[in-house]
Short mmCIF file of C-alpha atoms in Angstrom, two decimals:
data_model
loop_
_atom_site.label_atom_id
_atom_site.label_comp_id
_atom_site.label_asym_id
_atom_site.label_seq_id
_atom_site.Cartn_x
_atom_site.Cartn_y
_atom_site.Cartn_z
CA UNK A 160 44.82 208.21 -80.19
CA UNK A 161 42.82 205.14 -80.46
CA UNK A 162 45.38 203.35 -82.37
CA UNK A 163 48.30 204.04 -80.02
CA UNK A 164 46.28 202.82 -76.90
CA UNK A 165 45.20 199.70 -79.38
CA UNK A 166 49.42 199.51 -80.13
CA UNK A 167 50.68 199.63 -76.89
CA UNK A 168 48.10 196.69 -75.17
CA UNK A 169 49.08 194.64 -78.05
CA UNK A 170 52.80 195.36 -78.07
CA UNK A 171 52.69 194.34 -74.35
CA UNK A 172 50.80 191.46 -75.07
CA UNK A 173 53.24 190.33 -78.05
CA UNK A 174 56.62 191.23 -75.72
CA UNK A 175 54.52 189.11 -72.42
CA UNK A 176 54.18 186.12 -74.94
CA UNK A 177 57.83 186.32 -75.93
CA UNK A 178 58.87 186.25 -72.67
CA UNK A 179 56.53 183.79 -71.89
CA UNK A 180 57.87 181.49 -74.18
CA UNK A 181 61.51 182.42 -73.36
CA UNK A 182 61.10 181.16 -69.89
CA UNK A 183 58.39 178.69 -69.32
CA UNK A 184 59.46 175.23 -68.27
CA UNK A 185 56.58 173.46 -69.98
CA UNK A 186 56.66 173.66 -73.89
CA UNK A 187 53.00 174.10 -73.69
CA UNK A 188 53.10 176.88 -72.10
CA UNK A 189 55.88 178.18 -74.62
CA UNK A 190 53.80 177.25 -77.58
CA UNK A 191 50.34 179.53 -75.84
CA UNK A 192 52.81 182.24 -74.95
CA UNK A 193 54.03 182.05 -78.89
CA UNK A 194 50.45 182.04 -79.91
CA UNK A 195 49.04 185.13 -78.00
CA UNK A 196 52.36 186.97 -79.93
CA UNK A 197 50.96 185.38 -83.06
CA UNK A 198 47.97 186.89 -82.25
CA UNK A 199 48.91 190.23 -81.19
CA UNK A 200 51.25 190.70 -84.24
CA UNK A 201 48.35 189.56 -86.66
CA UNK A 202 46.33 192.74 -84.83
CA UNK A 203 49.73 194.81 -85.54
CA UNK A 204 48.59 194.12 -89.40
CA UNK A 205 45.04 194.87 -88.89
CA UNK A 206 46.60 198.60 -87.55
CA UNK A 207 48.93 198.85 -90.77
CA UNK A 208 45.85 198.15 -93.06
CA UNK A 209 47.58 194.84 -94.25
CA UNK A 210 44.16 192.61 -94.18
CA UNK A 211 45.02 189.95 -96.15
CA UNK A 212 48.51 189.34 -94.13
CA UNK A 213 45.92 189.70 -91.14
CA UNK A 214 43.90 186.93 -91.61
CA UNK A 215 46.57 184.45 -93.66
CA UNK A 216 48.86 185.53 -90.32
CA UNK A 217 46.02 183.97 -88.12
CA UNK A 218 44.97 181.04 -90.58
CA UNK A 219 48.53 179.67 -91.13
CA UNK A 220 50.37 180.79 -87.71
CA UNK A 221 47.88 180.49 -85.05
CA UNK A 222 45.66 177.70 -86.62
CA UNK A 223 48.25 175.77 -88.64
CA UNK A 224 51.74 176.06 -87.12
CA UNK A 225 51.13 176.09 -83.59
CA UNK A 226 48.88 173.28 -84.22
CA UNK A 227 51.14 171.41 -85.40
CA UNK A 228 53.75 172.28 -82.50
CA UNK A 229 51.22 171.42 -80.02
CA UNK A 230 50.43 168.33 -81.77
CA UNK A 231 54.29 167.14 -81.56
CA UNK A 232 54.72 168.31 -78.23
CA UNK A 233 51.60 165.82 -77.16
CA UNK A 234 53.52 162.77 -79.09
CA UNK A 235 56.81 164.03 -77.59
CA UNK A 236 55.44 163.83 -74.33
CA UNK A 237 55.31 166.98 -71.99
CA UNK A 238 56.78 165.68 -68.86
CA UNK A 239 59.64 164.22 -70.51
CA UNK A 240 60.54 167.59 -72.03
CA UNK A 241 60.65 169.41 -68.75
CA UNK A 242 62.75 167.09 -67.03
CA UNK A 243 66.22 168.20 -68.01
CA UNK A 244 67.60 171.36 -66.63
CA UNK A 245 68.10 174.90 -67.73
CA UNK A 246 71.76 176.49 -68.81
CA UNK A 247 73.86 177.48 -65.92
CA UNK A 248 73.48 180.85 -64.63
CA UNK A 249 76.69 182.57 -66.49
CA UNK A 250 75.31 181.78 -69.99
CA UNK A 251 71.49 182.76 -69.31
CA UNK A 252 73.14 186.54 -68.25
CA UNK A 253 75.51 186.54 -71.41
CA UNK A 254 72.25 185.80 -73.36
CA UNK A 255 70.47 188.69 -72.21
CA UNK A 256 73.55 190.59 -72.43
CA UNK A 257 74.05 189.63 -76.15
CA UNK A 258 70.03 190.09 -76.74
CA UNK A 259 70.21 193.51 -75.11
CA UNK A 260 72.78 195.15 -77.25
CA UNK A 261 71.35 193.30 -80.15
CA UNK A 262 68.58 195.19 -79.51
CA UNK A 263 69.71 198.66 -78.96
CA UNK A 264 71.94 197.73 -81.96
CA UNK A 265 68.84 197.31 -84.12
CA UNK A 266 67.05 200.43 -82.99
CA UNK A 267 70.16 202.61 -83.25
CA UNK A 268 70.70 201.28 -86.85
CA UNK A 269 66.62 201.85 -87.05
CA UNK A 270 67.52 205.40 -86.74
CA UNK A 271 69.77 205.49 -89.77
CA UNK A 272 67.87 206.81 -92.79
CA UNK A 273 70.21 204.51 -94.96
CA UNK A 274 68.75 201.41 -93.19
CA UNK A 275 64.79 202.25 -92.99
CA UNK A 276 64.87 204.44 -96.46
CA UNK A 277 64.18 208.04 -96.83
CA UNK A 278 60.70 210.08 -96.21
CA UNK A 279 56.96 208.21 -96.77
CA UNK A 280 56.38 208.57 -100.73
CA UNK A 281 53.95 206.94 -102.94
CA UNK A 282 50.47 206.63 -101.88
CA UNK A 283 50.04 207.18 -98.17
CA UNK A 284 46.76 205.59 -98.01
CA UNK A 285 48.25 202.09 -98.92
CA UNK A 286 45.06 199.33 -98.58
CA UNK A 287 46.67 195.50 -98.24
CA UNK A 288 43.09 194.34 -99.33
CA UNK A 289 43.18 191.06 -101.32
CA UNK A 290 42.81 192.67 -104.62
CA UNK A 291 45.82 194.46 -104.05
CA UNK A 292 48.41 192.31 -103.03
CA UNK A 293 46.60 189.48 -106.02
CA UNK A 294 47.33 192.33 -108.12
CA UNK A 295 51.02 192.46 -107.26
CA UNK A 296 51.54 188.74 -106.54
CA UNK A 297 49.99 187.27 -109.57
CA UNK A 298 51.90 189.87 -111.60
CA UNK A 299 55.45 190.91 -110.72
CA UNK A 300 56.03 187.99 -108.84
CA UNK A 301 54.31 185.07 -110.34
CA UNK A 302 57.61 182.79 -110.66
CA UNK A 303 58.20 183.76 -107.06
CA UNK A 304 54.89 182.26 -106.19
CA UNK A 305 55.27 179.29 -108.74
CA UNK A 306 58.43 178.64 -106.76
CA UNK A 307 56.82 178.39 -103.65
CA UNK A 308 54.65 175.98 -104.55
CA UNK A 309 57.60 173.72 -105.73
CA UNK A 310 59.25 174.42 -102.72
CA UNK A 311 55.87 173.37 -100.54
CA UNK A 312 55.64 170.44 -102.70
CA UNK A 313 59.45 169.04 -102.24
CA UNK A 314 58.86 169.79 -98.09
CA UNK A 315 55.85 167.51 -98.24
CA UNK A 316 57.88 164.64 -99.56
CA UNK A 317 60.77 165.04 -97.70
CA UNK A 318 58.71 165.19 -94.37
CA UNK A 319 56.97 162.07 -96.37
CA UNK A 320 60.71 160.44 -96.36
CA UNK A 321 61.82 161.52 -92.85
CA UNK A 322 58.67 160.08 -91.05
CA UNK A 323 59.21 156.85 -92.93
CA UNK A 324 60.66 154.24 -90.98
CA UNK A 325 60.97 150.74 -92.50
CA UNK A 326 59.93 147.98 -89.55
CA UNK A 327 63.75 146.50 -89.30
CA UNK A 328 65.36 149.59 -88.88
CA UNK A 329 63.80 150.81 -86.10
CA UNK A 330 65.20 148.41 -83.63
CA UNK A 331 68.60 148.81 -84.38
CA UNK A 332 69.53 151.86 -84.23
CA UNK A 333 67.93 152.25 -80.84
CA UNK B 246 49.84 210.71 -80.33
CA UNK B 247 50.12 209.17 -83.70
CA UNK B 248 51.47 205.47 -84.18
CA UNK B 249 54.89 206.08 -86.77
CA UNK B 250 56.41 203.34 -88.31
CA UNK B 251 59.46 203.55 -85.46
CA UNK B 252 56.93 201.89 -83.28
CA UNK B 253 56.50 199.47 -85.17
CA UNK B 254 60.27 198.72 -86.01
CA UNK B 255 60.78 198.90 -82.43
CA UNK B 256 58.50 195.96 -81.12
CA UNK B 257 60.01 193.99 -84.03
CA UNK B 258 63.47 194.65 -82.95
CA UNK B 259 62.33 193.72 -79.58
CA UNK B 260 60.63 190.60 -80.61
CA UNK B 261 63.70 189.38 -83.05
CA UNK B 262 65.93 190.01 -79.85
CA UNK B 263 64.04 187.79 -77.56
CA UNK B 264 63.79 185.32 -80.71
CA UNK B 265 67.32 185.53 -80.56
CA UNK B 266 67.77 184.86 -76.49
CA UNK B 267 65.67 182.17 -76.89
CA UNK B 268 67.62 180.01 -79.61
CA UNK B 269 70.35 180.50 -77.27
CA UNK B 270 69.14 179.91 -73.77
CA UNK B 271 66.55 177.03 -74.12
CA UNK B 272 67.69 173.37 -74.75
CA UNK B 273 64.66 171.87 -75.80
CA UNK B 274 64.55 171.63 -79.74
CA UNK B 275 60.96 172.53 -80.00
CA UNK B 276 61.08 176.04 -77.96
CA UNK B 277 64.28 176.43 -80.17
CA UNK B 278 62.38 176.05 -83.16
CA UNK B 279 59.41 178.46 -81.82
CA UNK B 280 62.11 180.81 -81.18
CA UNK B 281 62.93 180.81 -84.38
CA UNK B 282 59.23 181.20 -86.03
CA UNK B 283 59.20 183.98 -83.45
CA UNK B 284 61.95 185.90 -85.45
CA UNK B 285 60.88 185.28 -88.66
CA UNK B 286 57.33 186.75 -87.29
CA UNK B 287 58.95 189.75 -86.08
CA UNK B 288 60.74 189.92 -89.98
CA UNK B 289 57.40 190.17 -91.71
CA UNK B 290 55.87 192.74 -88.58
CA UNK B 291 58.73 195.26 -90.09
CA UNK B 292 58.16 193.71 -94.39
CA UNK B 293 54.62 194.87 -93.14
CA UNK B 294 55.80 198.04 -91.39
CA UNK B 295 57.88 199.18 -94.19
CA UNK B 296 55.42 198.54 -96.70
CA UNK B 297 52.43 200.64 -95.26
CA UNK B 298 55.69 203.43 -94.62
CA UNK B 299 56.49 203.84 -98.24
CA UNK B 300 53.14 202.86 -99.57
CA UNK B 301 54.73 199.83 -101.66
CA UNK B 302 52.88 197.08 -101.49
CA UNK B 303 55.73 194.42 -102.06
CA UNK B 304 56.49 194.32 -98.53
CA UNK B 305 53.36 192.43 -97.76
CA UNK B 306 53.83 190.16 -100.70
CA UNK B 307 57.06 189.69 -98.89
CA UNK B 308 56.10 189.02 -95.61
CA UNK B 309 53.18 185.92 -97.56
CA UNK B 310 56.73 184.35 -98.95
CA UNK B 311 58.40 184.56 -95.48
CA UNK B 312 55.10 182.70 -94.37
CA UNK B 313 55.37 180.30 -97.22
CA UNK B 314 59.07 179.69 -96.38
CA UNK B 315 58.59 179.24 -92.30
CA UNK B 316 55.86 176.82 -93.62
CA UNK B 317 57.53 174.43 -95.29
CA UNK B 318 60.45 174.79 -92.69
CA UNK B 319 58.29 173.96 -89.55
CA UNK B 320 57.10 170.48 -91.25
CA UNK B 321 60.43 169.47 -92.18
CA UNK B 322 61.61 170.57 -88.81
CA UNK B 323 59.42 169.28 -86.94
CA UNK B 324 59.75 165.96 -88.77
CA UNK B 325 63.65 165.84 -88.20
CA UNK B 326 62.34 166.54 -84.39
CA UNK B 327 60.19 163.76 -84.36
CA UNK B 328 63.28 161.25 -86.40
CA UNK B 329 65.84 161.91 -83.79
CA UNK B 330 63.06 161.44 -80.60
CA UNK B 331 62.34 157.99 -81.82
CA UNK B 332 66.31 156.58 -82.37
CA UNK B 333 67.51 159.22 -78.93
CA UNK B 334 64.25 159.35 -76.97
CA UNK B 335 65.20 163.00 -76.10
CA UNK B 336 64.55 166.62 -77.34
CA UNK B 337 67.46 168.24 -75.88
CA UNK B 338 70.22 169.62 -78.20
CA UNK B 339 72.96 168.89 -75.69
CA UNK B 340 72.41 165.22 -75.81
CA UNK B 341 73.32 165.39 -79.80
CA UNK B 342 76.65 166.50 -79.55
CA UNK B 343 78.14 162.96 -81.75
CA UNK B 344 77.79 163.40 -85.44
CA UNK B 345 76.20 159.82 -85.86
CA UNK B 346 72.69 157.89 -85.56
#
């Protein structure tokens, strides 16, 4: 009982930060409304006993990403970002349209055993400690992981080469 | 009143759909971008979902990739972002309609 009153305040506040972000005019107020979601889905792990997704959900999305979002809306400049207007009328309702039956297409197909898999099996009492998921990550999947790293490694020079500007060029292409 | 995994699955769908609405309703490249973080959040909330479901724990070694992945994107995105404000002065998608610098 306690978890489904702790469920549905956080689903509400995940859905009021969507929305939130969906429709502010300010980009700051986009990137909070995207951060109390952040938030509420890292308690949505907590619930499923996923601890380690918990806190790396926290460290990475609420302290690292959205950092950095609210960093480049600052050098952006908020005021200039607000200025232009929204879509006309007609394609805001054939957005919700298309996001509606997108998502009564997803919970309908949710319903399909074929989609979500059959019955719970396995151990029920499934503990996403750190021991765990190291167990599983450094074993089955350690050239997944290896991987990563190369792929964090080649995004760090690339944003290394995109940020670059030599002196000349700058003035004119502008 | 027990908490299943449909719950679950549910506020994800709901969350990818507004992820979704939001790529195609806002203009400014940065909200587009959060829109799209926003769905790949809502991925890992049913990796996560799943996993505790079936009592596999590969769905949250999933769901750390997707977070790996949505890493790496948001710097390089952010840093294209950032490229085309300093040549355009402007974050709105409509205004880079012309395939050229």
């Amino acid at each position: 009982m306690a978890e489904a009153i702790v469920f549905i305040i956080f689903a509400l506040v995940a859905i009021a930060g969507g929305l939130t972000m969906l429709t502010a005019r300010n980009p700051v107020y986009a990137a909070v409304g995207l951060l109390s979601t952040m938030f509420a889905i890292a308690i949505m792990y907590v619930l499923l006993d996923a601890h380690l997704v918990a806190a790396v959900q926290v460290i990475i999305y609420a302290g690292a990403v959205m950092t950095l979002f609210l960093f480049v809306i600052m050098l952006i400049g908020v005021d200039r970002a607000q200025a232009y207007g929204d879509r006309p009328l007609i394609q805001k309702a054939m957005t919700g349209v298309v996001a509606v039956g997108f998502f009564a297409t997803l919970v309908l197909a949710g319903r399909e055993v074929w989609v979500t898999g059959s019955d719970a099996f396995g151990t029920p009492d499934l503990n996403g400690t750190i021991e765990n998921v190291a167990k599983e990550l450094f074993g089955n999947w350690t050239i997944v992981f290896l991987a990563s790293v190369m792929l964090l490694t080649i995004a760090a020079v690339g944003t290394i080469a995109l940020a670059h500007f030599p002196s000349g060029e700058e003035d004119g292409a502008s | 009143m027990t908490v299943t995994v449909t719950w679950y699955l549910v506020l994800a769908a709901a969350l990818f759909s507004m992820g979704a609405a939001g790529v195609l309703i806002r203009r400014n490249a940065l909200i587009m971008f959060m829109s799209i973080e926003l769905m790949l959040n809502s991925v890992n909330l049913t990796f996560v979902a799943v996993s505790k479901h079936l009592g596999l724990i590969e769905g949250q070694v999933a769901a750390l990739f997707v977070m790996v992945i949505a890493a790496a994107e948001v710097t390089v995105g952010l840093a294209i972002i950032v490229a085309i404000f300093r040549f355009r002065s402007s974050a709105n998608v409509d205004e880079l309609s012309e395939l050229r610098g």
